[in-house]
Short mmCIF file of C-alpha atoms in Angstrom, two decimals:
data_model
loop_
_atom_site.label_atom_id
_atom_site.label_comp_id
_atom_site.label_asym_id
_atom_site.label_seq_id
_atom_site.Cartn_x
_atom_site.Cartn_y
_atom_site.Cartn_z
CA MET A 1 -32.77 65.05 31.51
CA PRO A 2 -33.24 65.71 27.79
CA TRP A 3 -33.68 62.64 25.61
CA ASP A 4 -30.67 61.19 23.81
CA ARG A 5 -30.77 59.96 20.20
CA ASN A 6 -32.09 56.55 21.12
CA GLN A 7 -34.76 57.92 23.44
CA MET A 8 -35.92 60.30 20.69
CA ALA A 9 -36.09 57.37 18.28
CA ALA A 10 -38.01 55.31 20.84
CA ARG A 11 -40.48 58.17 21.32
CA ALA A 12 -40.91 58.48 17.55
CA ALA A 13 -41.62 54.75 17.36
CA GLN A 14 -44.64 55.32 19.63
CA GLU A 15 -46.15 57.38 16.79
CA LEU A 16 -46.34 54.34 14.55
CA GLU A 17 -49.42 52.16 14.61
CA ASP A 18 -49.98 48.54 13.77
CA GLY A 19 -50.38 47.99 10.04
CA MET A 20 -48.70 51.21 8.93
CA TYR A 21 -46.46 51.58 5.88
CA VAL A 22 -43.72 53.99 6.95
CA ASN A 23 -40.68 55.71 5.45
CA LEU A 24 -37.76 56.46 7.77
CA GLY A 25 -35.18 59.09 6.86
CA ILE A 26 -31.45 58.99 7.44
CA GLY A 27 -29.88 59.55 10.89
CA ILE A 28 -31.95 59.32 14.08
CA PRO A 29 -35.07 58.32 12.08
CA THR A 30 -33.27 55.14 10.99
CA LEU A 31 -32.98 54.14 14.68
CA VAL A 32 -36.79 54.20 14.99
CA ALA A 33 -36.87 50.71 13.43
CA ASN A 34 -35.17 49.36 16.59
CA TYR A 35 -38.10 50.41 18.78
CA VAL A 36 -41.27 49.33 16.96
CA GLY A 37 -41.52 46.18 19.12
CA ASP A 38 -44.38 43.84 18.22
CA LYS A 39 -46.14 46.35 15.98
CA ASP A 40 -46.67 45.21 12.42
CA ILE A 41 -44.87 48.00 10.56
CA THR A 42 -43.75 47.78 6.92
CA LEU A 43 -40.79 50.03 6.12
CA GLN A 44 -40.54 51.59 2.69
CA SER A 45 -37.21 52.42 1.10
CA GLU A 46 -37.85 54.94 -1.65
CA ASN A 47 -35.30 53.41 -4.01
CA GLY A 48 -37.89 50.69 -4.60
CA MET A 49 -38.71 48.37 -1.71
CA LEU A 50 -41.42 47.67 0.84
CA GLY A 51 -40.52 45.43 3.77
CA MET A 52 -36.99 46.56 4.53
CA GLY A 53 -35.05 44.19 6.79
CA PRO A 54 -31.99 44.75 9.03
CA PHE A 55 -28.35 45.01 7.92
CA PRO A 56 -26.96 41.71 6.55
CA PHE A 57 -24.49 39.54 8.41
CA GLU A 58 -20.90 40.08 7.43
CA GLY A 59 -20.17 38.30 4.15
CA GLU A 60 -23.84 38.30 3.11
CA GLU A 61 -23.96 41.82 1.67
CA ASP A 62 -25.72 42.03 -1.71
CA PRO A 63 -24.83 44.97 -3.99
CA ASP A 64 -28.32 44.73 -5.52
CA LEU A 65 -29.99 45.23 -2.14
CA ILE A 66 -29.54 48.66 -0.60
CA ASN A 67 -31.66 51.27 1.18
CA ALA A 68 -32.12 54.93 0.28
CA GLY A 69 -28.97 55.75 2.27
CA LYS A 70 -27.09 53.36 -0.05
CA GLN A 71 -26.44 50.97 2.86
CA THR A 72 -26.59 47.21 2.37
CA ILE A 73 -29.75 45.72 3.90
CA THR A 74 -31.79 42.50 3.78
CA GLU A 75 -35.27 41.47 2.67
CA LEU A 76 -38.10 39.96 4.72
CA SER A 77 -40.78 37.39 3.89
CA ARG A 78 -43.15 40.29 3.10
CA THR A 79 -40.75 42.22 0.86
CA SER A 80 -41.70 43.54 -2.57
CA TYR A 81 -39.53 45.43 -5.07
CA PHE A 82 -40.58 48.01 -7.65
CA ASP A 83 -39.12 50.78 -9.78
CA SER A 84 -38.54 54.41 -8.70
CA ALA A 85 -41.58 55.80 -10.54
CA THR A 86 -43.85 53.29 -8.78
CA SER A 87 -42.13 54.01 -5.48
CA PHE A 88 -42.80 57.73 -5.67
CA GLY A 89 -46.26 57.03 -7.03
CA MET A 90 -47.12 55.41 -3.70
CA ILE A 91 -45.47 58.26 -1.81
CA ARG A 92 -47.13 61.06 -3.78
CA GLY A 93 -50.38 59.10 -3.88
CA GLY A 94 -50.69 59.16 -0.09
CA LYS A 95 -50.29 55.40 0.39
CA ILE A 96 -47.44 55.78 2.87
CA ALA A 97 -48.99 56.55 6.27
CA ALA A 98 -46.08 58.40 7.80
CA ALA A 99 -42.52 59.58 7.29
CA VAL A 100 -40.05 60.18 10.11
CA LEU A 101 -37.44 62.70 8.99
CA GLY A 102 -34.61 64.79 10.34
CA ALA A 103 -34.61 68.59 10.06
CA MET A 104 -32.32 71.60 10.15
CA GLU A 105 -35.21 73.98 10.86
CA VAL A 106 -38.96 73.75 11.41
CA ASP A 107 -41.28 76.70 11.87
CA GLU A 108 -44.62 77.35 13.53
CA GLU A 109 -46.48 77.01 10.22
CA GLY A 110 -45.10 73.51 9.73
CA ASP A 111 -42.58 74.56 7.09
CA LEU A 112 -39.57 72.24 6.96
CA ALA A 113 -35.97 72.90 5.88
CA ASN A 114 -33.69 69.89 5.71
CA TRP A 115 -31.86 69.82 2.42
CA MET A 116 -29.75 72.89 1.77
CA ILE A 117 -27.56 75.45 3.50
CA PRO A 118 -26.71 78.27 1.07
CA GLY A 119 -22.97 78.73 0.69
CA VAL A 120 -22.29 75.21 1.90
CA LEU A 121 -21.87 72.32 -0.53
CA VAL A 122 -25.25 71.39 -1.94
CA LYS A 123 -25.90 67.69 -2.17
CA GLY A 124 -29.53 67.67 -3.29
CA MET A 125 -32.95 66.99 -1.86
CA GLY A 126 -33.15 63.33 -2.86
CA GLY A 127 -36.66 62.12 -2.09
CA ALA A 128 -37.37 64.46 0.84
CA MET A 129 -39.57 66.94 -1.07
CA ASP A 130 -41.70 64.13 -2.49
CA LEU A 131 -42.08 62.49 0.92
CA VAL A 132 -43.21 65.61 2.78
CA ALA A 133 -45.63 66.50 -0.02
CA GLY A 134 -47.16 63.06 -0.23
CA VAL A 135 -47.20 60.98 2.96
CA GLY A 136 -50.10 61.01 5.41
CA ARG A 137 -48.19 62.32 8.40
CA VAL A 138 -44.77 63.97 8.70
CA ILE A 139 -42.99 63.44 12.01
CA VAL A 140 -39.75 65.36 12.45
CA VAL A 141 -37.05 64.19 14.86
CA MET A 142 -34.41 66.83 15.64
CA ASP A 143 -32.40 68.58 18.34
CA HIS A 144 -34.34 71.46 19.83
CA THR A 145 -31.38 73.86 19.56
CA ASN A 146 -28.20 74.08 17.50
CA LYS A 147 -24.71 73.78 18.95
CA HIS A 148 -24.76 77.49 19.84
CA GLY A 149 -27.94 77.02 21.86
CA LYS A 150 -30.16 78.76 19.27
CA SER A 151 -33.64 77.39 18.69
CA LYS A 152 -34.21 75.29 15.55
CA LEU A 153 -37.98 75.65 16.05
CA LEU A 154 -38.52 79.04 14.47
CA LYS A 155 -41.23 81.58 13.72
CA LYS A 156 -40.13 81.37 10.08
CA CYS A 157 -37.58 79.07 8.49
CA THR A 158 -34.49 80.90 7.22
CA LEU A 159 -33.09 78.07 5.06
CA PRO A 160 -34.49 77.01 1.66
CA LEU A 161 -37.60 74.91 2.27
CA THR A 162 -38.15 71.23 1.66
CA GLY A 163 -41.89 71.72 1.99
CA LYS A 164 -44.42 74.32 3.08
CA LYS A 165 -46.95 73.53 5.84
CA VAL A 166 -46.01 69.87 5.83
CA VAL A 167 -44.90 68.99 9.38
CA ASN A 168 -47.44 67.48 11.78
CA ARG A 169 -45.39 66.60 14.86
CA ILE A 170 -41.91 67.46 16.12
CA ILE A 171 -39.96 65.23 18.50
CA THR A 172 -36.90 66.92 19.99
CA ASN A 173 -34.51 66.11 22.80
CA LEU A 174 -36.73 68.25 25.07
CA GLY A 175 -40.17 66.89 24.21
CA VAL A 176 -42.96 66.56 21.67
CA LEU A 177 -44.71 69.46 19.93
CA ASP A 178 -47.52 69.59 17.40
CA VAL A 179 -47.97 72.13 14.64
CA ALA A 180 -51.29 73.72 15.63
CA ASP A 181 -53.37 76.79 14.75
CA GLY A 182 -51.26 79.86 15.53
CA GLY A 183 -48.09 78.07 16.57
CA LEU A 184 -46.62 74.99 18.18
CA LYS A 185 -48.38 73.16 20.99
CA ILE A 186 -46.44 71.24 23.65
CA VAL A 187 -47.75 67.69 23.76
CA GLU A 188 -45.21 66.13 26.08
CA THR A 189 -41.98 66.95 27.87
CA ALA A 190 -38.95 64.70 28.27
CA GLU A 191 -38.65 63.42 31.84
CA GLY A 192 -37.29 66.20 34.06
CA VAL A 193 -37.75 68.89 31.40
CA THR A 194 -40.32 71.59 32.20
CA GLU A 195 -42.67 73.35 29.80
CA ASP A 196 -40.90 76.60 30.70
CA GLU A 197 -37.59 75.13 29.60
CA ILE A 198 -39.15 74.19 26.26
CA ARG A 199 -40.66 77.68 25.92
CA SER A 200 -37.32 79.36 26.54
CA ALA A 201 -35.56 77.07 24.03
CA THR A 202 -38.20 77.76 21.36
CA GLU A 203 -38.34 80.81 19.09
CA ALA A 204 -41.63 79.73 17.54
CA THR A 205 -44.90 80.86 19.13
CA ILE A 206 -46.12 78.33 21.69
CA VAL A 207 -49.92 78.04 21.88
CA ASN A 208 -51.97 76.37 24.57
CA MET B 1 -34.37 42.40 -35.81
CA LYS B 2 -31.19 41.47 -34.04
CA LYS B 3 -30.89 43.20 -30.66
CA VAL B 4 -27.93 41.39 -29.15
CA TYR B 5 -24.52 43.07 -29.62
CA ALA B 6 -21.06 41.75 -28.83
CA ASN B 7 -20.01 44.47 -26.40
CA ALA B 8 -20.80 47.94 -25.10
CA THR B 9 -18.81 49.76 -27.78
CA ASP B 10 -20.62 47.91 -30.58
CA ALA B 11 -23.99 48.49 -28.91
CA LEU B 12 -23.40 52.25 -28.81
CA ASP B 13 -22.12 52.47 -32.38
CA GLY B 14 -24.10 55.08 -34.29
CA VAL B 15 -26.25 56.21 -31.38
CA LEU B 16 -23.85 58.58 -29.60
CA SER B 17 -23.46 62.23 -30.49
CA ASP B 18 -22.01 65.29 -28.80
CA GLY B 19 -24.51 67.35 -26.83
CA MET B 20 -27.10 64.58 -26.51
CA LEU B 21 -29.45 63.94 -23.57
CA ILE B 22 -28.92 60.54 -21.97
CA ALA B 23 -31.23 59.02 -19.35
CA ALA B 24 -29.33 56.60 -17.14
CA GLY B 25 -30.71 54.02 -14.71
CA GLY B 26 -29.35 53.26 -11.25
CA PHE B 27 -29.58 54.52 -7.70
CA GLY B 28 -26.27 55.39 -6.09
CA LEU B 29 -23.98 52.70 -7.50
CA CYS B 30 -26.77 50.10 -7.45
CA GLY B 31 -27.98 48.95 -10.85
CA ILE B 32 -25.92 51.43 -12.87
CA PRO B 33 -25.01 50.71 -16.51
CA GLU B 34 -21.31 50.56 -15.68
CA LEU B 35 -20.16 48.93 -18.94
CA LEU B 36 -22.01 51.39 -21.16
CA LEU B 37 -20.67 54.35 -19.16
CA GLU B 38 -17.14 53.01 -19.65
CA ALA B 39 -17.81 52.72 -23.40
CA ILE B 40 -19.16 56.29 -23.54
CA LYS B 41 -15.94 57.41 -21.89
CA GLU B 42 -13.89 55.55 -24.53
CA SER B 43 -16.02 57.06 -27.33
CA GLY B 44 -15.04 60.60 -26.33
CA ALA B 45 -18.61 61.89 -26.85
CA LYS B 46 -18.81 65.25 -25.11
CA ASP B 47 -21.13 68.04 -23.88
CA LEU B 48 -23.46 65.33 -22.63
CA THR B 49 -26.48 65.97 -20.44
CA PHE B 50 -27.37 63.14 -18.08
CA ALA B 51 -30.75 62.64 -16.45
CA SER B 52 -29.66 60.34 -13.64
CA ASN B 53 -30.63 60.26 -9.97
CA ASN B 54 -26.98 60.42 -8.90
CA ALA B 55 -23.61 61.20 -10.45
CA GLY B 56 -21.64 58.16 -9.30
CA VAL B 57 -18.45 58.47 -7.28
CA ASP B 58 -15.13 59.86 -8.49
CA ASP B 59 -13.92 56.65 -10.16
CA PHE B 60 -17.15 54.74 -10.86
CA GLY B 61 -20.42 55.36 -12.62
CA ILE B 62 -21.00 58.77 -14.21
CA GLY B 63 -18.04 59.97 -12.15
CA ILE B 64 -15.66 58.57 -14.77
CA LEU B 65 -17.20 60.89 -17.39
CA LEU B 66 -16.81 63.85 -15.07
CA GLN B 67 -13.09 63.09 -14.79
CA THR B 68 -12.80 63.35 -18.57
CA LYS B 69 -15.09 66.44 -18.68
CA GLN B 70 -17.53 64.82 -21.08
CA VAL B 71 -20.54 65.96 -19.06
CA LYS B 72 -22.03 69.42 -19.59
CA LYS B 73 -25.09 69.11 -17.38
CA MET B 74 -26.61 66.81 -14.76
CA ILE B 75 -30.33 66.46 -13.96
CA SER B 76 -30.25 64.71 -10.58
CA SER B 77 -31.77 64.59 -7.11
CA TYR B 78 -28.64 63.91 -5.08
CA VAL B 79 -24.97 64.31 -5.97
CA GLY B 80 -23.35 64.19 -2.53
CA GLU B 81 -20.80 61.43 -3.02
CA ASN B 82 -18.66 62.96 -5.72
CA ALA B 83 -15.79 65.37 -4.98
CA GLU B 84 -14.92 66.01 -8.65
CA PHE B 85 -18.57 66.85 -9.32
CA MET B 86 -18.51 69.48 -6.59
CA ARG B 87 -15.25 70.92 -7.83
CA GLN B 88 -16.54 71.33 -11.39
CA TYR B 89 -19.89 72.64 -10.23
CA LEU B 90 -18.37 75.27 -7.93
CA ALA B 91 -15.93 76.26 -10.69
CA GLY B 92 -18.87 76.82 -13.05
CA GLU B 93 -17.73 74.08 -15.42
CA LEU B 94 -20.81 71.92 -14.92
CA GLU B 95 -24.52 72.75 -15.00
CA LEU B 96 -26.77 71.17 -12.43
CA GLU B 97 -30.55 70.93 -12.37
CA PHE B 98 -31.85 69.51 -9.13
CA ASN B 99 -35.10 67.54 -9.41
CA PRO B 100 -36.84 65.98 -6.44
CA GLN B 101 -36.30 62.24 -6.78
CA GLY B 102 -39.94 61.37 -7.40
CA THR B 103 -40.30 64.22 -9.87
CA LEU B 104 -37.27 62.97 -11.80
CA ALA B 105 -38.67 59.42 -11.90
CA GLU B 106 -42.07 60.67 -13.02
CA ARG B 107 -40.54 62.98 -15.65
CA MET B 108 -38.88 59.92 -17.18
CA ARG B 109 -42.01 57.79 -16.87
CA ALA B 110 -44.09 60.57 -18.44
CA GLY B 111 -41.64 61.05 -21.31
CA GLY B 112 -41.76 57.34 -22.03
CA ALA B 113 -45.55 57.37 -21.92
CA GLY B 114 -45.94 60.31 -24.30
CA ILE B 115 -46.93 62.78 -21.60
CA PRO B 116 -45.18 66.14 -22.09
CA GLY B 117 -46.16 67.60 -18.71
CA PHE B 118 -47.90 66.77 -15.44
CA TYR B 119 -48.85 68.46 -12.17
CA THR B 120 -47.38 67.51 -8.81
CA LYS B 121 -47.52 68.76 -5.22
CA THR B 122 -43.84 68.03 -4.76
CA GLY B 123 -41.80 71.20 -4.38
CA VAL B 124 -44.70 73.66 -4.07
CA GLY B 125 -43.49 76.63 -2.00
CA THR B 126 -39.81 75.78 -2.53
CA VAL B 127 -37.10 76.93 -4.95
CA ILE B 128 -38.08 74.01 -7.17
CA ALA B 129 -41.39 75.73 -7.94
CA GLU B 130 -39.84 79.03 -9.05
CA GLY B 131 -40.74 79.90 -12.63
CA LYS B 132 -43.07 76.92 -13.02
CA GLU B 133 -46.76 77.02 -13.83
CA HIS B 134 -48.95 76.71 -10.72
CA LYS B 135 -52.47 75.34 -10.88
CA ASP B 136 -55.07 74.56 -8.24
CA PHE B 137 -57.02 71.30 -8.20
CA ASN B 138 -59.66 70.75 -5.51
CA GLY B 139 -58.23 73.59 -3.41
CA GLU B 140 -54.64 72.35 -3.50
CA THR B 141 -51.79 73.92 -5.43
CA TYR B 142 -49.66 71.92 -7.84
CA ILE B 143 -46.77 72.78 -10.14
CA MET B 144 -46.24 71.63 -13.69
CA GLU B 145 -43.22 69.47 -14.47
CA GLU B 146 -42.21 68.35 -17.95
CA GLY B 147 -41.65 64.85 -19.26
CA ILE B 148 -38.10 63.89 -20.21
CA PHE B 149 -37.63 62.76 -23.80
CA ALA B 150 -34.06 61.49 -23.94
CA ASP B 151 -32.03 60.86 -27.08
CA LEU B 152 -30.61 57.71 -25.50
CA ALA B 153 -31.36 55.57 -22.46
CA ILE B 154 -28.73 53.34 -20.87
CA VAL B 155 -29.82 50.79 -18.27
CA LYS B 156 -28.60 47.75 -16.37
CA ALA B 157 -30.74 44.64 -15.82
CA TRP B 158 -30.17 41.18 -14.38
CA LYS B 159 -31.47 39.00 -17.21
CA ALA B 160 -32.71 39.53 -20.75
CA ASP B 161 -33.87 37.33 -23.55
CA ASP B 162 -32.80 38.12 -27.11
CA THR B 163 -36.02 40.08 -27.73
CA GLY B 164 -35.09 42.57 -25.00
CA ASN B 165 -37.51 41.48 -22.28
CA LEU B 166 -35.81 42.47 -19.03
CA ILE B 167 -35.82 41.24 -15.45
CA PHE B 168 -34.17 43.23 -12.69
CA ARG B 169 -32.92 42.01 -9.34
CA LYS B 170 -34.03 43.46 -5.95
CA THR B 171 -33.43 47.22 -5.50
CA ALA B 172 -31.30 47.36 -8.65
CA ARG B 173 -34.52 47.97 -10.61
CA ASN B 174 -34.88 51.58 -9.34
CA PHE B 175 -34.56 54.19 -12.13
CA ASN B 176 -33.77 51.62 -14.81
CA VAL B 177 -37.41 51.11 -15.78
CA PRO B 178 -38.47 54.75 -16.17
CA ALA B 179 -35.11 55.68 -17.76
CA ALA B 180 -35.40 52.88 -20.34
CA THR B 181 -38.84 53.99 -21.42
CA CYS B 182 -37.95 57.65 -22.03
CA GLY B 183 -35.12 57.09 -24.51
CA LYS B 184 -35.57 57.24 -28.30
CA VAL B 185 -33.07 54.39 -28.26
CA CYS B 186 -32.51 52.18 -25.22
CA VAL B 187 -29.38 50.11 -24.73
CA ALA B 188 -29.42 47.59 -21.89
CA GLU B 189 -26.50 45.75 -20.31
CA VAL B 190 -27.34 42.56 -18.45
CA GLU B 191 -25.59 39.89 -16.44
CA GLU B 192 -27.07 37.09 -18.50
CA ILE B 193 -28.86 36.75 -21.84
CA VAL B 194 -31.07 33.67 -21.61
CA PRO B 195 -32.76 31.72 -24.44
CA ARG B 196 -36.10 32.97 -25.69
CA GLY B 197 -38.90 31.25 -23.77
CA SER B 198 -36.95 30.75 -20.55
CA LEU B 199 -38.24 33.92 -18.85
CA ASP B 200 -41.73 33.69 -17.33
CA PRO B 201 -43.87 36.11 -19.41
CA ASP B 202 -45.78 36.98 -16.24
CA ALA B 203 -42.58 38.06 -14.52
CA ILE B 204 -41.11 40.44 -17.13
CA HIS B 205 -40.36 43.82 -15.49
CA LEU B 206 -39.78 45.71 -18.74
CA PRO B 207 -41.15 44.43 -22.07
CA GLY B 208 -38.69 44.23 -24.93
CA ILE B 209 -40.54 46.89 -26.94
CA TYR B 210 -38.62 49.48 -24.90
CA VAL B 211 -35.20 47.86 -25.44
CA HIS B 212 -33.37 48.19 -28.75
CA ARG B 213 -29.90 46.85 -28.05
CA ILE B 214 -28.60 44.40 -25.46
CA ILE B 215 -25.19 43.32 -24.28
CA GLN B 216 -24.10 40.75 -21.75
CA GLY B 217 -21.06 41.42 -19.59
CA SER B 218 -19.50 40.96 -16.21
CA HIS B 219 -20.19 43.68 -13.67
CA GLU B 220 -18.18 44.97 -10.74
CA LYS B 221 -21.37 45.95 -8.86
CA ARG B 222 -19.55 48.09 -6.31
CA ILE B 223 -21.07 48.59 -2.85
CA GLU B 224 -21.18 52.23 -1.72
CA GLN B 225 -21.93 51.77 2.01
CA ARG B 226 -21.14 48.30 3.32
CA THR B 227 -23.21 47.97 6.50
CA THR B 228 -23.47 44.70 8.44
CA ARG B 229 -24.51 43.36 11.82
CA LYS B 230 -22.75 40.77 13.95
CA LYS B 231 -24.24 37.28 14.25
CA GLU B 232 -24.35 37.60 18.05
CA ASP B 233 -26.60 40.71 17.73
CA ALA B 234 -29.31 38.69 16.01
#
């Protein structure tokens, strides 16, 4: 059985180590926060906060306290606030250990496309280009194939890039792959999924 | 020098002109200078370029200036929440320069710090790098980005004293600090102007040297995405 959204998020949470400062993207990456367990993880929100807490209780929303997805959130006892230039200073400066991000396409060189589909309404890259250029480790969480069954793990990205040679690890509904010399390397398969199934769902070169 | 003005219209008197570059603080609808934007709308100033992370929504924030077609160009990282923006952009009525969010923040910070250009890894190998100077440092490639020197900065803070020292609240600080510093003139709107001496000098987020005019007003502070959890989930 391929992993569902929550299982992918839970698997991504295993990538995070005690003491890490981490940035989680929008979508499935946001769910990763639910699975960090007892690990001491500090979440960064690039609009200017370290130590992001859960959603507020109804009636306790604060318009001055939002995350990068513009959702109302809460602070923790460890929380600090800062301006956007400082926030991206710590991102670009390599202080954030890892980012977990969604993707439209990833290729065997580690190129990532997740901000723009030509001909479709362009919303902007937000902080994604800064994150992939700056953080210590980029972990992508995505479906292995699109709704037509075509691989999203490609030999070469076709969409405009967010970053070149930036992805370290890819967690899909079928398993976990690393960007390695010469292609992608299968690290793990979802329970009941075979390596052959991953190979046939992957356009990118698979290396041993 | 007196920095406190009666209202947003008075505070902008003599500093607005058609075709000017305005740096605006805020992230989404959080910490945006909503009163000053309303006053710019009333002024009728046109052909404006805004350096602002976002473009507001249709009826709030910079969105209200799009409705009246006072904006010629946006320099932003994300404009997804604004239907009128998209309509004008696709119709060729509005110019758009996408900047990665951190590059935009640093361009403002650099402008305010007298730095005309800097090198960054962000965007190397993407469309953002096209036409920009590339330079290698220690075996890694960087691109040059330019500082933003705005004619006017408009920002929103929580508290000010009458000398312009500002304190922001939670994530409403965001782009307000770098935007304020990169303007030739900076006008700040705050929720409360407090007596001189009542702000802790160690806790000032933006020193008054960067702030030329201040107004106090009441703010709507609209929430863009109201997300909550139930008490029983806790």
